[in-house]
XYZ file of C-alpha atoms in Angstrom:
500
model
C 6.000 42.329 50.850
C 4.579 45.591 48.100
C 8.782 47.194 48.060
C 9.823 43.321 47.155
C 6.951 43.362 44.557
C 7.430 46.767 43.039
C 11.760 45.727 42.251
C 10.464 42.125 41.030
C 8.066 44.203 38.096
C 11.118 47.071 37.864
C 13.496 44.280 37.436
C 11.632 42.534 34.473
C 10.698 45.973 32.792
C 14.320 46.410 33.178
C 15.666 43.420 32.105
C 17.304 42.993 27.699
C 14.867 42.931 25.206
C 14.488 39.030 24.121
C 14.743 37.249 27.401
C 11.208 36.157 27.200
C 9.955 34.766 29.805
C 12.402 32.084 30.278
C 14.647 33.659 32.353
C 14.480 36.596 35.008
C 16.870 38.249 35.986
C 17.774 40.396 39.517
C 20.586 42.846 40.725
C 22.707 40.990 43.072
C 23.341 43.886 44.595
C 20.183 45.583 45.123
C 18.378 45.192 48.528
C 15.940 42.685 46.572
C 17.768 40.804 44.774
C 15.890 38.415 42.765
C 17.160 34.969 42.157
C 17.353 33.717 38.625
C 14.674 31.352 37.261
C 14.779 29.383 34.263
C 11.885 27.372 32.446
C 12.617 24.551 30.057
C 10.435 22.489 28.010
C 9.458 19.183 29.292
C 10.999 15.884 28.112
C 6.989 15.544 26.285
C 7.310 18.689 25.141
C 10.519 18.584 23.648
C 10.417 14.848 21.775
C 6.418 16.977 20.638
C 8.650 19.798 18.978
C 11.079 17.068 17.245
C 8.628 14.959 15.971
C 6.600 17.828 14.451
C 10.070 19.241 13.011
C 10.975 16.087 11.146
C 6.736 16.006 9.698
C 7.347 19.938 8.818
C 10.604 19.159 6.312
C 9.451 15.685 5.219
C 6.170 17.497 3.620
C 8.820 19.943 2.437
C 10.893 17.623 1.109
C 7.409 15.868 -0.650
C 6.386 19.055 -2.452
C 10.152 19.949 -3.797
C 10.052 16.333 -5.294
C 6.548 17.067 -7.294
C 7.801 19.967 -8.240
C 11.459 18.845 -9.686
C 9.174 15.896 -10.948
C 6.630 18.495 -12.674
C 9.152 20.382 -14.235
C 11.839 17.429 -15.235
C 8.102 15.702 -16.664
C 7.698 19.362 -18.631
C 10.706 19.533 -20.410
C 10.822 15.535 -21.395
C 6.939 16.589 -23.172
C 8.937 20.021 -24.714
C 11.617 17.405 -26.068
C 9.713 15.145 -27.195
C 6.981 17.739 -29.203
C 10.280 19.495 -30.890
C 11.547 16.104 -31.787
C 8.321 15.172 -33.301
C 8.086 18.656 -34.779
C 10.950 18.591 -36.331
C 10.120 15.084 -37.944
C 7.085 16.305 -39.221
C 5.528 13.720 -37.616
C 1.877 14.710 -35.664
C 2.328 15.565 -31.891
C 0.052 13.149 -29.804
C -1.213 14.350 -26.417
C -4.546 13.173 -24.444
C -5.028 13.337 -20.507
C -2.448 12.426 -19.234
C -0.711 9.855 -21.719
C 1.928 11.135 -23.685
C 4.049 9.955 -26.429
C 5.905 9.791 -29.356
C 6.244 7.886 -32.077
C 9.855 7.442 -32.795
C 10.585 6.991 -37.246
C 12.279 3.697 -37.884
C 12.429 2.149 -34.733
C 9.045 1.668 -33.734
C 9.619 2.099 -29.925
C 7.013 3.878 -28.079
C 8.010 6.356 -24.509
C 4.657 6.704 -22.617
C 4.321 8.402 -19.590
C 1.877 8.228 -16.994
C -1.568 6.262 -16.998
C -5.141 7.655 -16.485
C -8.241 6.398 -17.682
C -10.476 8.237 -20.018
C -14.014 8.367 -21.407
C -14.961 5.780 -23.597
C -13.583 5.197 -26.314
C -10.899 7.939 -26.439
C -7.405 7.804 -27.396
C -5.007 6.326 -25.167
C -1.633 6.375 -27.850
C 0.396 3.090 -26.705
C -2.340 2.041 -24.935
C -4.572 1.898 -27.301
C -8.433 3.291 -27.103
C -10.193 2.178 -24.258
C -13.088 0.222 -24.626
C -16.374 -1.034 -22.131
C -16.081 -4.946 -21.754
C -18.346 -4.901 -19.197
C -20.999 -3.038 -16.369
C -22.127 -4.358 -13.235
C -24.652 -2.701 -11.102
C -25.376 -3.171 -7.671
C -25.226 -6.177 -6.077
C -28.690 -6.254 -3.497
C -27.949 -9.597 -2.135
C -24.604 -8.265 -1.279
C -25.259 -5.172 0.114
C -27.869 -6.659 2.654
C -25.742 -9.421 3.891
C -23.206 -6.590 4.450
C -25.750 -4.010 5.917
C -26.581 -6.761 8.272
C -23.409 -7.897 9.242
C -22.008 -4.506 9.519
C -25.231 -3.618 12.117
C -24.343 -6.389 14.601
C -20.722 -5.343 15.011
C -21.871 -2.118 14.922
C -21.915 -1.556 18.690
C -18.481 -3.479 19.444
C -16.903 -2.050 16.424
C -17.556 1.934 17.724
C -16.861 0.760 21.665
C -13.476 -0.523 20.798
C -12.242 1.378 17.596
C -12.726 4.727 19.973
C -10.750 2.783 23.152
C -7.956 2.275 20.546
C -7.817 5.592 19.330
C -7.896 7.431 22.426
C -5.250 5.597 23.479
C -2.798 6.736 20.285
C 0.518 5.402 19.010
C 3.227 5.974 21.454
C 5.922 8.898 20.828
C 8.629 6.784 19.569
C 6.690 4.776 16.904
C 5.751 8.762 15.689
C 9.484 9.589 15.563
C 10.582 6.225 13.824
C 7.896 6.213 11.434
C 8.924 9.630 10.340
C 12.640 9.031 10.192
C 11.663 6.314 7.780
C 9.678 8.346 5.749
C 12.422 10.685 4.549
C 14.682 8.176 4.195
C 12.469 6.054 1.788
C 11.022 9.386 -0.348
C 14.774 10.201 -0.707
C 15.602 7.370 -1.802
C 12.563 7.441 -4.063
C 13.710 10.855 -5.742
C 17.464 9.801 -5.909
C 16.281 6.296 -7.866
C 13.717 8.324 -9.976
C 16.675 10.871 -11.497
C 18.425 7.383 -12.490
C 15.459 5.616 -13.971
C 15.142 8.787 -15.972
C 18.218 8.928 -17.151
C 18.631 4.990 -18.306
C 17.640 3.449 -22.057
C 14.086 2.911 -23.024
C 13.377 -0.643 -24.497
C 14.284 -2.892 -22.234
C 11.456 -3.701 -20.009
C 9.608 -5.712 -23.528
C 6.243 -4.925 -25.415
C 4.186 -2.448 -22.884
C 1.437 -4.881 -23.139
C 4.195 -7.591 -21.831
C 5.812 -7.475 -18.988
C 7.439 -9.640 -17.472
C 6.660 -11.333 -13.962
C 8.582 -14.630 -14.581
C 7.519 -18.167 -16.225
C 3.970 -18.624 -16.438
C 3.206 -21.707 -15.358
C -0.544 -21.860 -14.529
C -3.248 -19.342 -16.165
C -6.563 -20.264 -16.210
C -10.180 -18.461 -15.952
C -9.635 -16.997 -12.588
C -5.518 -17.140 -12.041
C -2.406 -16.218 -13.241
C 0.722 -18.315 -11.806
C 4.123 -17.490 -12.355
C 7.767 -18.769 -11.851
C 9.664 -15.947 -10.335
C 12.375 -17.928 -9.487
C 13.323 -21.468 -8.064
C 11.479 -20.939 -4.747
C 8.731 -17.696 -4.950
C 6.112 -18.018 -7.215
C 3.397 -14.986 -7.968
C -0.094 -15.315 -7.956
C -2.710 -12.754 -9.746
C -6.379 -13.505 -9.062
C -8.420 -12.068 -12.046
C -11.689 -12.506 -10.784
C -11.744 -10.626 -7.631
C -15.064 -7.915 -8.230
C -17.089 -9.213 -5.580
C -15.146 -7.758 -3.136
C -15.130 -4.535 -4.921
C -19.046 -4.446 -5.196
C -19.306 -3.441 -1.176
C -21.017 -0.474 -1.398
C -20.790 0.080 -5.014
C -23.172 1.575 -7.194
C -21.888 0.056 -10.557
C -18.205 -1.666 -11.543
C -17.074 -1.419 -14.982
C -14.596 -3.230 -16.621
C -12.528 -1.616 -19.294
C -9.800 -3.628 -21.929
C -6.850 -1.606 -24.124
C -6.394 -2.377 -27.167
C -2.237 -3.715 -25.697
C -4.284 -6.112 -23.353
C -4.014 -4.272 -20.275
C -7.634 -3.406 -18.335
C -8.886 -0.672 -15.778
C -11.585 -1.759 -13.208
C -13.658 1.459 -11.766
C -15.665 0.605 -8.937
C -17.638 3.772 -8.146
C -19.358 4.012 -4.989
C -22.781 5.508 -2.786
C -20.176 8.269 -0.995
C -18.881 9.824 -4.585
C -15.987 8.041 -4.502
C -14.274 5.538 -7.086
C -12.001 2.804 -6.856
C -9.527 2.278 -10.297
C -7.447 -1.441 -10.189
C -5.148 -1.190 -13.312
C -3.573 -4.529 -15.016
C -1.331 -5.545 -17.925
C -1.806 -8.051 -19.907
C -0.988 -10.763 -17.876
C -3.604 -9.912 -15.581
C -1.529 -8.269 -12.623
C -2.329 -5.576 -11.101
C -0.475 -2.318 -11.178
C -2.021 0.291 -9.598
C -5.073 0.936 -7.678
C -6.131 4.134 -5.868
C -9.123 5.991 -4.456
C -10.273 9.758 -5.953
C -12.876 10.449 -2.640
C -16.047 12.605 -4.207
C -13.407 16.107 -3.213
C -11.035 14.425 -6.019
C -8.286 14.010 -3.491
C -6.379 10.540 -4.608
C -4.376 8.292 -2.434
C -2.571 5.317 -4.165
C -2.911 2.072 -2.342
C 0.057 0.416 -4.698
C 2.028 0.472 -7.962
C 4.276 -2.117 -8.659
C 5.971 0.176 -11.738
C 6.718 3.049 -9.997
C 8.701 5.946 -11.225
C 11.816 4.614 -9.651
C 11.038 1.280 -12.245
C 13.921 0.408 -14.409
C 15.213 -1.973 -16.373
C 17.535 -4.010 -13.984
C 14.959 -3.492 -10.775
C 13.980 -7.334 -10.384
C 11.203 -8.312 -8.153
C 13.682 -10.580 -5.840
C 15.400 -8.325 -3.392
C 17.795 -9.646 -1.322
C 17.466 -7.563 1.628
C 21.320 -8.530 3.040
C 22.095 -6.661 0.062
C 20.739 -3.679 0.808
C 22.145 -3.047 3.807
C 19.046 -3.967 6.424
C 19.607 -5.403 9.825
C 19.941 -9.041 9.041
C 19.329 -11.731 11.402
C 16.114 -10.697 12.339
C 11.938 -12.310 11.889
C 8.991 -10.464 12.227
C 7.256 -12.031 15.265
C 3.742 -13.652 14.278
C 1.354 -13.357 16.917
C -1.608 -15.215 17.730
C -5.247 -13.565 16.755
C -7.546 -16.146 18.837
C -5.738 -15.476 22.031
C -3.338 -11.962 21.840
C -5.739 -9.194 23.426
C -6.905 -5.806 21.625
C -4.153 -4.171 22.868
C -1.401 -6.391 20.971
C -3.263 -7.184 18.068
C -3.372 -2.664 17.260
C -0.201 -2.308 17.891
C 0.901 -5.416 15.265
C -1.773 -3.520 13.173
C 0.084 0.224 13.469
C 3.974 -0.962 13.793
C 6.928 0.159 12.699
C 9.346 -2.291 10.301
C 11.803 -4.215 11.561
C 15.446 -4.370 9.997
C 15.600 -0.379 9.462
C 14.841 0.167 5.825
C 15.923 2.428 4.127
C 14.219 2.440 0.972
C 10.728 1.448 -0.129
C 9.338 -1.275 -2.681
C 6.231 -2.270 -4.650
C 3.585 -4.664 -3.634
C 4.847 -7.655 -5.824
C 8.275 -7.228 -4.541
C 6.836 -8.162 -0.545
C 4.255 -10.502 -2.137
C 7.366 -12.747 -3.627
C 9.557 -11.900 -0.563
C 9.724 -13.621 3.094
C 11.897 -12.382 4.013
C 10.323 -9.086 3.258
C 7.337 -9.294 4.584
C 8.919 -11.103 7.537
C 9.913 -7.564 8.599
C 6.476 -6.864 9.161
C 4.717 -8.366 12.212
C 2.166 -11.163 11.210
C -0.856 -11.765 13.029
C -1.927 -15.586 12.845
C -5.565 -17.126 12.103
C -5.554 -20.828 12.636
C -8.813 -21.100 14.301
C -10.812 -20.650 11.513
C -12.854 -24.098 10.312
C -11.634 -23.820 7.126
C -12.655 -27.537 5.636
C -10.551 -29.567 3.232
C -10.614 -28.170 -0.300
C -13.221 -25.372 1.141
C -12.402 -21.748 0.839
C -16.128 -20.683 2.715
C -16.117 -18.551 6.118
C -19.491 -18.974 7.670
C -20.439 -16.146 9.643
C -20.072 -17.468 12.771
C -16.190 -17.581 12.381
C -16.523 -13.673 13.072
C -16.269 -14.796 17.173
C -12.391 -15.235 15.607
C -12.156 -12.233 14.019
C -13.926 -9.532 15.826
C -10.855 -8.173 17.913
C -8.851 -8.305 14.842
C -11.118 -6.402 12.668
C -11.723 -3.669 15.406
C -7.971 -3.559 15.632
C -7.505 -2.621 11.484
C -10.589 -0.699 11.402
C -8.953 1.559 14.048
C -5.856 1.707 12.134
C -7.638 2.629 8.656
C -9.487 5.278 10.502
C -6.400 6.655 12.170
C -4.673 6.495 7.962
C -7.397 6.225 5.453
C -4.125 4.802 2.910
C -3.397 1.833 5.020
C -2.566 -1.707 3.325
C -3.143 -5.088 4.998
C -1.624 -7.901 2.948
C -3.599 -11.323 3.606
C -1.617 -14.669 3.241
C -3.636 -17.407 2.271
C -2.044 -20.738 3.340
C -3.168 -24.955 2.637
C -1.642 -28.233 3.968
C 0.403 -30.106 1.769
C -2.872 -32.564 0.681
C -3.262 -31.968 -2.904
C -2.149 -30.585 -6.007
C 0.782 -27.619 -4.854
C -0.539 -25.233 -7.873
C -4.421 -25.946 -7.066
C -3.687 -25.395 -3.004
C -1.963 -21.933 -4.155
C -5.559 -20.617 -5.601
C -7.086 -22.042 -2.894
C -5.393 -20.165 -0.579
C -6.038 -16.984 -1.877
C -9.707 -17.764 -2.442
C -9.426 -18.275 1.371
C -7.640 -14.822 2.069
C -9.730 -13.419 0.052
C -13.309 -14.895 1.763
C -11.155 -13.333 4.563
C -10.785 -10.191 3.280
C -14.790 -9.491 2.656
C -16.137 -10.680 6.209
C -13.426 -8.073 7.729
C -15.141 -5.942 5.329
C -18.738 -6.240 5.449
C -18.888 -6.789 9.431
C -16.122 -4.184 10.060
C -17.092 -1.214 7.190
C -13.173 -1.594 5.783
C -12.939 -0.593 2.722
C -11.726 -3.451 0.262
C -9.203 -1.331 -1.216
C -7.256 -1.350 2.265
C -6.543 -5.239 1.943
C -4.501 -7.308 -0.804
C -4.623 -11.148 -0.913
C -2.397 -13.755 -2.122
C -2.601 -17.492 -1.659
C 0.971 -18.976 -0.859
C -0.697 -22.775 -1.100
C 1.747 -25.068 0.826
C 5.346 -23.599 1.044
C 4.638 -22.149 4.420
C 3.525 -24.854 6.399
C 3.547 -24.033 10.330
C 2.786 -27.854 11.166
C 5.289 -29.481 9.341
C 3.259 -32.652 7.791
C 2.354 -33.840 4.645
C -0.776 -34.685 5.869
C -4.378 -33.498 6.269
C -3.978 -30.734 9.053
C -6.498 -27.959 10.290
C -3.320 -26.211 11.648
C -1.768 -25.494 8.045
C -5.368 -24.371 6.722
C -5.095 -20.752 8.109
C -4.241 -16.755 7.577
C -1.767 -14.768 8.166
C -2.678 -10.986 7.969
C -0.018 -8.222 8.265
C 0.553 -4.278 7.702
C 2.508 -3.613 4.344
C 2.426 -0.113 3.776
C 5.419 1.158 5.947
C 6.768 -0.739 3.104
C 5.421 0.181 0.020
C 6.189 2.788 -2.455
C 4.485 6.105 -3.107
C 3.458 7.794 -5.740
C 0.981 7.296 -8.949
C 2.750 8.244 -11.280
C 3.988 5.351 -13.897
C 7.866 4.066 -14.740
C 8.702 5.301 -18.111
C 8.069 2.246 -20.187
C 9.059 1.029 -23.726
C 7.990 -1.065 -26.663
C 10.850 -3.218 -28.507
C 11.361 -3.039 -31.579
C 9.464 -5.419 -33.766
C 7.222 -5.778 -31.334
């Protein structure tokens, strides 16, 4: 017994360096031969290592792209500065907005935008003026605290249950592969955009999203083509007063605006809008200065040929697919959580702007939806009572757990109406219904409002084909859109047209 153990020890000590613990060799001709033993990774461990390796590769590519983008930006600024100095004109630079005015044409080339102090020069944006400021909303705060307290036990228990389950390994692998493809595509398209001629987007303050068919005190509605419409809500300040110390609205000389919500936790949420009140970008900066971008409708890869209408067949996606829509009233918590963390169908190899998703049913259909048609919306009403929380409780828990795992999640809440009434009125009404549901989920489940975007589709997508009043058509659909949205805070190079 002892002789065998000593022989084994001697064999291990004599083994060649580098064989490691995975391989034990004996002397077949010796008296105490040792069987060869091979220890390999389990399939689960191999998958974990593969996922970790892909994650490191994506991080490496992201950091390399950031360094490359910063270097190109530095070179452009040096070229602009040299051009200005050669022409004898003063060079303007302030904050993160740099530019040059080309003599004789009036063309302006703008870099990425970041808000500054009151009256600070913004070059092509003009000067920044404080339009108004709203203090904290005591009534709204009391309602939110009451709802959050009432649903805290259920929210905490359900969220812990879902987070303990985690996401499946195959879902994580699909996510990493998708992100790798999307970041590679964005980097390639950004290079093309920087090489494309400028001056084609029209005046910086007037970006063309389609034909403006209605503009009133609350909404701007654009007809992007014969089928699709883009609805821009200009008055969503109520949602962003949640947990806010103050909400400020700034205007710029070119007609653009920026709203700034300052929170009690030290974070700041900024929403930049163009002159037609279409949201361009939304970001959140926490107390430590870390920034998250939720959407950017003019990313660095956007150029003159870019369109918000997308032909997904021409993009090389797997065609002939339709996103699953589950019934929020009868689905289990696990089913809802799977929908709230699902990867897109169709193997998309590129990313999109928020506006592209809003006006393209095929793109939205790449993500599963959660239909909520049991909320008792009365005719011509967008009011959601607290009694409806029984319908939204499991949905809110699933979304809350998803946001806890990834704070940059974005969920689209689509509003729908029946076919009664005016078409454009119904689009506005459906958007107000989506806003009401978003606010209730924020207040009861502490889901920050910036994790939601809303859009009204009116009677465009009837669940029950009838021109009469139908309660099942008065509904909302919720879907995760994070995997399809482009990343990055930097805005596209834009230019005013001559004589604008």
